[in-house]
């Protein structure tokens, strides 16, 4: 059977949940027995998201094969329960680089290299290589963006070449509600459909995002002006729980419409098990990227998938001018603390103060990547009296570089895609919290770092689970590097060099988060 495509475009504004909707539709189609795959197209010129500041663009999601992706791949993985790879994300940077490299190699010898056909050919050939029966293609940004035009042109060409019976264009728009006049406004939606048509794409389905449910009159108007049947217009008002969206997609029968349009055989069935009620625990993520909630997306989602309340993101820098009492006051309301990953010196001292508080007050603490490195620094400074202990990332002249650049990183010249990346084998020692979480001796966890614990020089800071000691950190995972440390006489005080958050799926949160949330809840109950 020919491959089928659903192309998801966005109109009016970005950030309206196109990724969630694409992931939800994909999941429903998968439940109906279709072999689904997804592609996120990011029209920016970066080769990947790895060099982008999470403040602006949200978290960098790391795949098993070590690709630094847009966070939408995280939605796809969690919703689809299926790992993504490098080929599931495409950026303008990759496309242009490859076309220009080919030009220099002489592959186009004699030809004038042009946007059409050379760039569009490159895009189409990459799309065609994606395996699967149904490919959901989400084009980032909104229709009308300069960067996105070439990708829209490419999918338009693909639609001509592959046959319209194999294509469905789904346009996701936003309908604002004007409180003063008490009405919904459909004009921006009409105009964004016009923009699509101007480049030769007529959507067959429109998903209308809105704050409140849009009225029937407006939906009919959108159908009329958008040139689609009324039964192909679906309203998605804001929902409190993003994991409700697949059920809404199913209840609307969107899968049936897609199957009819694409002539796909489906079995109507939908099993979707996700947390619907959330415990009232208060968990803090002590962050430094505060520009968008998305900067710590996979961590937040991992917590929610364990059935706990959405964690609060608090500013690590705010702790830097506080007295000990003020820090205690500010943190006393939290049942658990997460120190997430990050780069650069800003906010580091605040995070260290929070770790000290958690260690001294036995508050469950999970340190992820940078968070684990800071656990080691705090311990060296405050338990072992190594004043000024630091990572050479933040202080190149420290007397105690307990965290140091990995040997292989010393040769690295370029910053893009050169960290230690992707899934690596991480052993789990017996008689540790880590083992309580995983219950198995070997796991594969995703990494993204340049620095490591300087175990060679400061081995005396650490002990094995067999010889626990209160003035040492227990190493609960040792590969070529220290992968995890913990303090054994605390309820939950653990740091890992890797990022467990990237492996959470709906119905199967990462084991470390399940155990962390369990310990948080135990502590909360014992306090009551
Ligand atoms: N900056 C640290 C390193 O490069 C931590 C990285 C991270 O938290 N992802 O090792």
XYZ file of C-alpha atoms and ligand atoms in Angstrom:
538
model
C 0.000 0.000 0.000
C 1.197 3.528 -0.713
C 2.445 5.551 2.172
C -0.050 8.018 3.612
C 0.647 11.484 4.937
C -1.086 13.821 7.364
C 0.513 17.248 7.182
C -0.138 19.495 10.160
C 0.264 23.239 9.589
C -0.302 26.071 12.011
C -2.098 29.361 11.595
C -2.619 32.623 13.489
C -0.065 32.049 16.246
C 2.509 29.575 17.414
C 2.447 27.806 20.742
C -1.167 26.683 20.488
C -0.418 23.000 20.960
C 0.137 21.769 17.431
C 2.658 19.276 18.810
C 0.240 17.872 21.371
C -2.487 17.602 18.765
C -0.204 15.876 16.253
C 1.010 13.473 18.935
C -2.588 12.783 20.006
C -3.819 12.102 16.490
C -0.791 9.878 15.913
C -1.528 7.908 19.081
C -5.171 7.401 18.171
C -4.221 6.177 14.692
C -1.689 3.818 16.250
C -4.360 2.441 18.594
C -6.521 1.818 15.534
C -3.859 -0.493 14.172
C -2.020 1.853 11.810
C 1.771 1.821 11.754
C 2.416 5.488 12.505
C 5.569 7.549 12.395
C 6.071 11.265 12.923
C 8.261 14.021 11.539
C 8.762 17.442 13.050
C 10.011 20.052 10.620
C 11.732 23.021 12.232
C 12.276 25.809 9.741
C 15.140 27.428 11.678
C 18.705 27.478 10.342
C 20.256 25.625 13.280
C 21.346 22.104 12.386
C 19.627 20.877 15.539
C 18.202 22.307 18.762
C 21.388 21.499 20.698
C 22.862 24.984 20.430
C 19.636 26.802 21.278
C 18.928 28.450 24.606
C 16.066 26.695 26.423
C 14.920 30.104 27.657
C 13.642 30.879 24.217
C 12.896 27.596 22.634
C 12.182 25.232 25.507
C 14.091 22.117 26.433
C 16.457 20.252 24.155
C 15.109 16.725 23.927
C 17.691 13.938 23.550
C 16.823 10.770 21.616
C 18.274 7.288 22.160
C 20.563 7.744 19.162
C 22.002 10.931 20.637
C 20.214 13.560 18.579
C 19.443 16.907 20.203
C 15.910 17.597 19.134
C 13.053 19.989 19.387
C 10.888 19.248 22.422
C 7.999 18.139 20.218
C 9.844 14.852 19.781
C 9.336 14.428 23.513
C 5.565 14.768 23.067
C 5.681 12.193 20.272
C 7.669 9.741 22.387
C 5.474 10.137 25.458
C 2.173 10.009 23.588
C 3.122 7.354 21.060
C 5.121 5.221 23.484
C 7.653 4.898 20.684
C 11.260 6.106 20.551
C 12.159 8.799 18.053
C 15.372 9.009 16.087
C 17.418 11.604 14.259
C 15.284 11.169 11.126
C 12.126 12.236 12.996
C 13.282 15.850 13.047
C 14.312 18.002 10.111
C 15.633 21.554 10.204
C 16.284 24.084 7.465
C 19.903 24.084 8.619
C 20.283 20.367 7.809
C 18.624 20.757 4.424
C 20.659 23.766 3.302
C 23.908 22.316 4.604
C 23.387 19.117 2.722
C 22.444 20.911 -0.545
C 25.461 23.208 -0.294
C 27.783 20.301 0.569
C 26.510 18.452 -2.499
C 27.115 21.530 -4.633
C 30.732 21.722 -3.425
C 31.238 18.011 -4.044
C 30.135 18.630 -7.590
C 26.992 16.516 -7.406
C 24.941 19.090 -9.319
C 27.714 19.800 -11.811
C 26.540 22.211 -14.460
C 23.254 23.050 -12.806
C 22.178 26.300 -11.254
C 21.343 25.170 -7.722
C 17.933 26.539 -6.718
C 15.301 26.467 -3.995
C 13.061 24.617 -6.438
C 13.940 21.909 -7.376
C 17.154 21.266 -5.439
C 16.141 22.274 -1.943
C 12.616 20.878 -2.258
C 14.033 17.610 -3.678
C 16.277 17.284 -0.638
C 13.281 17.794 1.669
C 11.062 15.371 -0.230
C 13.669 12.637 -0.417
C 14.214 12.800 3.335
C 10.459 12.655 3.981
C 10.119 9.646 1.654
C 12.766 7.733 3.597
C 10.830 7.824 6.856
C 9.501 4.322 7.513
C 5.851 3.743 8.397
C 2.408 3.387 6.867
C 1.143 6.766 7.984
C 3.547 9.678 8.442
C 2.395 12.650 10.479
C 4.385 15.701 9.381
C 4.207 18.713 11.666
C 5.561 21.913 10.188
C 6.810 24.228 12.924
C 5.871 27.901 13.082
C 2.894 29.470 11.369
C 1.859 29.745 7.743
C 3.294 32.926 6.315
C 6.662 32.686 8.069
C 9.471 33.233 5.568
C 11.416 30.223 6.857
C 8.512 27.826 6.509
C 7.659 28.583 2.864
C 10.117 26.149 1.310
C 8.822 23.272 3.428
C 5.225 24.051 2.495
C 6.302 24.132 -1.156
C 8.024 20.769 -0.700
C 4.965 19.070 0.827
C 2.805 20.619 -1.875
C 5.049 19.017 -4.499
C 4.963 15.743 -2.591
C 1.159 15.889 -2.568
C 1.140 16.266 -6.367
C 3.665 13.476 -6.835
C 2.206 10.984 -4.346
C -1.452 11.635 -5.196
C -4.025 13.632 -3.287
C -5.740 10.407 -2.096
C -2.668 9.802 0.068
C -2.623 13.220 1.678
C -4.571 15.026 4.317
C -3.761 18.587 5.280
C -4.776 19.453 8.822
C -4.616 23.136 9.678
C -4.475 24.088 13.361
C -5.610 27.636 14.100
C -6.624 29.818 16.978
C -9.920 31.612 17.454
C -9.660 34.472 19.938
C -12.530 35.428 22.175
C -13.221 39.129 22.627
C -14.574 39.704 26.089
C -15.667 43.306 25.478
C -18.043 42.357 22.696
C -18.592 38.823 23.963
C -17.783 37.104 20.674
C -15.406 34.708 18.965
C -13.393 36.042 16.045
C -12.808 33.792 13.063
C -11.128 36.304 10.738
C -7.519 35.354 11.596
C -8.409 31.724 10.844
C -9.970 32.651 7.520
C -6.863 34.598 6.625
C -4.443 31.869 7.558
C -6.350 29.412 5.363
C -6.092 31.968 2.557
C -2.333 32.127 3.078
C -2.155 28.353 2.685
C -4.282 28.422 -0.446
C -2.118 31.097 -1.987
C 0.724 28.583 -2.037
C -1.498 25.876 -3.408
C -2.515 23.988 -0.290
C -6.185 23.499 0.559
C -6.626 21.963 4.021
C -9.200 19.178 4.354
C -9.475 19.423 8.111
C -9.280 22.343 10.531
C -8.614 22.064 14.254
C -9.726 25.184 16.041
C -7.940 25.958 19.261
C -9.584 28.408 21.620
C -9.742 29.405 25.233
C -13.437 28.526 25.557
C -15.630 26.248 23.421
C -16.372 27.964 20.110
C -20.027 28.195 19.086
C -21.608 26.239 16.230
C -22.180 29.390 14.168
C -18.489 30.212 14.166
C -17.455 26.664 13.330
C -19.816 26.753 10.351
C -18.322 30.052 9.258
C -14.815 28.593 9.457
C -15.936 25.616 7.359
C -17.472 27.892 4.754
C -14.599 30.336 4.453
C -11.972 27.635 4.879
C -13.465 25.514 2.117
C -13.880 22.370 4.223
C -16.928 20.368 5.268
C -18.434 21.293 8.612
C -17.748 17.763 9.882
C -14.068 18.328 9.211
C -13.867 21.275 11.634
C -13.100 20.344 15.226
C -12.903 22.542 18.259
C -10.255 22.064 20.938
C -10.825 24.482 23.795
C -8.032 24.702 26.389
C -7.940 21.508 28.382
C -6.545 21.246 31.880
C -4.811 17.972 31.204
C -2.977 17.555 27.885
C -3.355 13.799 28.214
C -7.122 14.241 27.717
C -6.496 15.316 24.123
C -6.163 11.829 22.550
C -9.520 10.845 24.075
C -11.081 13.999 22.654
C -9.609 13.216 19.221
C -11.123 9.738 19.443
C -14.503 10.933 20.690
C -14.720 13.342 17.743
C -14.103 10.442 15.368
C -11.124 12.196 13.783
C -9.520 8.792 13.176
C -12.543 7.752 11.092
C -12.353 10.909 8.989
C -8.637 10.399 8.405
C -9.134 6.742 7.517
C -11.916 7.635 5.045
C -9.874 10.344 3.379
C -6.734 8.231 3.099
C -8.493 4.945 2.445
C -6.841 3.311 5.437
C -8.093 0.168 7.129
C -8.573 0.742 10.829
C -9.904 -1.249 13.732
C -11.776 1.066 16.024
C -10.252 0.653 19.421
C -8.700 2.988 21.916
C -6.950 2.126 25.155
C -5.511 5.150 26.850
C -4.436 4.976 30.429
C -3.064 8.150 31.985
C -3.241 9.955 35.307
C -6.451 11.940 35.715
C -6.161 12.995 39.329
C -3.002 14.471 40.691
C -1.725 14.297 44.260
C -1.306 17.565 46.081
C 2.436 17.264 46.657
C 4.557 20.326 46.112
C 7.715 19.683 44.126
C 10.136 22.444 43.136
C 12.356 22.470 40.081
C 15.183 24.850 40.926
C 15.853 26.209 37.468
C 17.701 28.935 35.647
C 15.857 28.950 32.327
C 12.686 30.777 33.269
C 11.692 32.320 29.943
C 9.219 29.531 29.212
C 7.660 26.666 31.195
C 8.831 24.433 28.370
C 12.482 24.665 29.464
C 11.960 21.730 31.829
C 9.188 20.004 29.888
C 10.251 16.361 30.144
C 10.877 16.658 33.891
C 7.495 18.272 34.484
C 5.768 15.640 32.380
C 7.644 12.809 34.117
C 6.344 14.043 37.469
C 2.774 14.434 36.201
C 2.870 10.968 34.615
C 3.552 9.619 38.116
C 0.278 11.206 39.221
C 1.815 14.102 41.135
C 0.934 17.767 40.753
C 2.771 19.838 38.177
C 6.046 20.934 39.809
C 6.773 24.605 40.378
C 9.749 26.102 38.614
C 11.618 28.412 40.973
C 14.529 30.727 40.241
C 17.866 29.426 41.527
C 19.334 32.934 41.457
C 16.771 34.120 43.984
C 18.560 32.074 46.676
C 21.877 33.775 46.141
C 21.190 36.842 48.284
C 19.257 35.017 50.996
C 20.297 34.257 54.531
C 20.114 30.682 55.790
C 16.790 31.445 57.529
C 15.328 32.983 54.420
C 16.316 29.941 52.378
C 14.662 27.671 54.927
C 11.531 29.803 54.891
C 11.385 29.850 51.112
C 11.803 26.092 50.777
C 9.857 24.791 53.760
C 6.653 24.406 51.735
C 8.170 21.881 49.311
C 7.923 18.122 49.731
C 10.588 17.410 47.146
C 13.227 19.235 45.123
C 14.667 18.660 41.671
C 17.906 20.253 40.486
C 17.746 20.003 36.704
C 20.437 20.108 34.022
C 21.995 23.283 32.725
C 25.050 25.037 31.367
C 27.113 27.989 32.513
C 27.823 29.712 35.790
C 24.662 31.757 36.268
C 22.474 30.550 39.145
C 24.880 27.807 40.221
C 25.512 29.111 43.757
C 21.755 29.346 44.374
C 21.332 25.735 43.365
C 24.135 24.718 45.710
C 22.415 26.508 48.615
C 19.218 24.608 47.877
C 21.082 21.289 47.813
C 22.622 22.107 51.197
C 19.161 22.799 52.594
C 17.754 19.541 51.197
C 20.674 17.501 52.551
C 20.460 19.043 56.008
C 16.673 18.765 56.228
C 16.357 15.360 54.601
C 14.067 16.681 51.856
C 13.845 14.258 48.896
C 16.193 15.592 46.251
C 16.830 14.464 42.707
C 19.817 15.979 40.912
C 19.856 15.565 37.172
C 23.103 15.947 35.193
C 24.266 19.411 36.299
C 22.205 18.724 39.433
C 24.297 15.655 40.185
C 27.514 17.557 39.599
C 26.349 20.201 42.066
C 25.524 17.534 44.677
C 29.179 16.505 44.502
C 30.370 20.127 44.763
C 28.089 20.890 47.728
C 29.215 17.735 49.508
C 32.910 18.486 48.941
C 32.528 22.034 50.213
C 30.186 21.598 53.158
C 30.750 18.055 54.383
C 34.415 17.671 53.558
C 35.484 21.274 54.062
C 37.019 21.655 50.607
C 36.389 25.400 50.353
C 35.888 26.627 46.833
C 35.408 23.135 45.370
C 33.817 23.564 41.976
C 33.426 22.375 38.419
C 36.064 23.632 36.015
C 33.074 24.743 33.910
C 32.430 27.520 36.469
C 35.858 28.121 38.014
C 38.880 27.142 35.990
C 41.307 27.916 38.810
C 39.598 26.100 41.698
C 41.904 24.129 44.002
C 39.339 21.305 43.985
C 38.010 20.662 40.474
C 35.734 17.841 41.663
C 33.900 18.100 38.337
C 36.089 18.354 35.285
C 35.935 18.274 31.500
C 35.833 14.727 30.128
C 39.081 13.686 28.482
C 37.477 13.179 25.071
C 35.926 16.666 25.287
C 39.290 18.388 25.577
C 39.876 17.869 21.865
C 36.453 19.184 20.832
C 36.498 22.383 18.760
C 32.876 22.820 17.675
C 30.031 23.166 20.154
C 27.267 21.690 17.990
C 26.439 18.018 18.522
C 29.732 17.206 20.222
C 28.731 16.419 23.813
C 28.536 12.887 25.187
C 25.092 12.197 23.793
C 22.406 9.551 23.742
C 21.760 6.224 25.391
C 24.697 4.661 27.193
C 24.875 1.540 29.296
C 24.567 2.449 32.981
C 25.041 -0.289 35.566
C 23.046 -0.263 38.816
C 24.671 -1.336 42.089
C 22.918 -3.550 44.624
C 21.748 -2.060 47.938
C 21.150 1.420 46.547
C 18.220 3.734 45.953
C 19.019 3.403 42.292
C 18.412 -0.351 42.517
C 15.189 0.287 44.439
C 14.087 2.376 41.461
C 15.173 0.129 38.596
C 15.236 -3.350 40.045
C 17.710 -4.428 37.380
C 21.474 -4.434 37.107
C 21.823 -2.645 33.777
C 19.872 0.194 32.194
C 20.364 2.388 29.162
C 19.993 6.061 29.879
C 20.307 9.172 27.756
C 23.189 11.554 28.313
C 24.047 15.097 27.337
C 27.135 16.494 29.020
C 30.762 17.564 28.649
C 31.855 17.402 32.273
C 32.159 14.448 34.620
C 32.955 13.618 38.232
C 36.716 13.849 38.716
C 36.849 10.455 40.367
C 40.489 9.903 39.540
C 41.721 12.866 41.545
C 39.035 12.967 44.252
C 38.191 9.289 44.694
C 38.332 9.769 48.440
C 35.016 11.660 48.290
C 33.253 8.464 47.291
C 32.468 5.032 48.649
C 30.819 1.867 47.386
C 27.404 0.657 48.606
C 29.208 -2.167 50.447
C 31.223 0.252 52.559
C 28.872 3.125 53.276
C 30.260 6.112 55.113
C 28.588 9.325 56.268
C 31.403 11.507 55.021
C 31.383 9.999 51.558
C 28.953 9.929 48.671
C 27.899 6.428 47.658
C 28.498 5.697 44.000
C 25.437 3.742 42.895
C 26.378 3.557 39.221
C 29.856 3.465 37.794
C 30.522 3.073 34.082
C 33.580 4.719 32.544
C 32.315 7.673 34.553
C 30.493 8.124 37.825
C 26.897 7.866 36.653
C 25.078 8.177 39.985
C 25.735 9.214 43.574
C 23.533 9.093 46.650
C 23.607 9.640 50.377
C 22.445 6.407 51.900
C 21.082 7.657 55.213
C 18.695 10.146 53.614
C 15.170 9.243 52.460
C 15.950 10.149 48.886
C 19.058 12.065 47.992
C 20.301 11.053 44.596
C 22.053 12.505 41.590
C 22.456 10.981 38.169
C 24.723 12.115 35.372
C 22.091 11.157 32.798
C 18.588 12.391 32.000
C 15.959 9.844 33.057
C 13.197 12.321 32.138
C 13.629 11.642 28.429
C 12.468 8.058 28.758
C 9.075 8.612 30.413
C 6.066 7.461 28.430
C 2.356 7.732 29.170
C 1.566 4.759 31.394
C 5.273 4.156 32.005
C 7.039 7.054 33.736
C 10.809 6.686 34.179
C 11.442 4.503 37.273
C 13.517 7.125 39.076
C 10.620 9.562 38.982
C 8.188 6.945 40.272
C 10.433 6.274 43.256
C 11.102 9.986 43.825
C 7.376 10.792 43.830
C 6.717 7.845 46.147
C 9.304 9.162 48.624
C 7.914 12.675 48.318
C 4.436 11.401 49.161
C 5.749 9.397 52.102
C 7.453 12.448 53.484
C 4.344 14.543 53.000
C 2.215 11.989 54.868
C 4.721 11.690 57.703
C 4.657 15.489 58.145
C 0.851 15.579 58.455
N 27.064 21.648 32.053
C 27.228 20.315 32.500
C 28.066 19.483 31.539
O 28.281 19.867 30.434
C 25.889 19.650 32.721
C 25.122 19.381 31.462
C 23.671 19.118 31.671
O 23.139 19.372 32.744
N 22.982 18.630 30.654
O 28.528 18.425 31.892
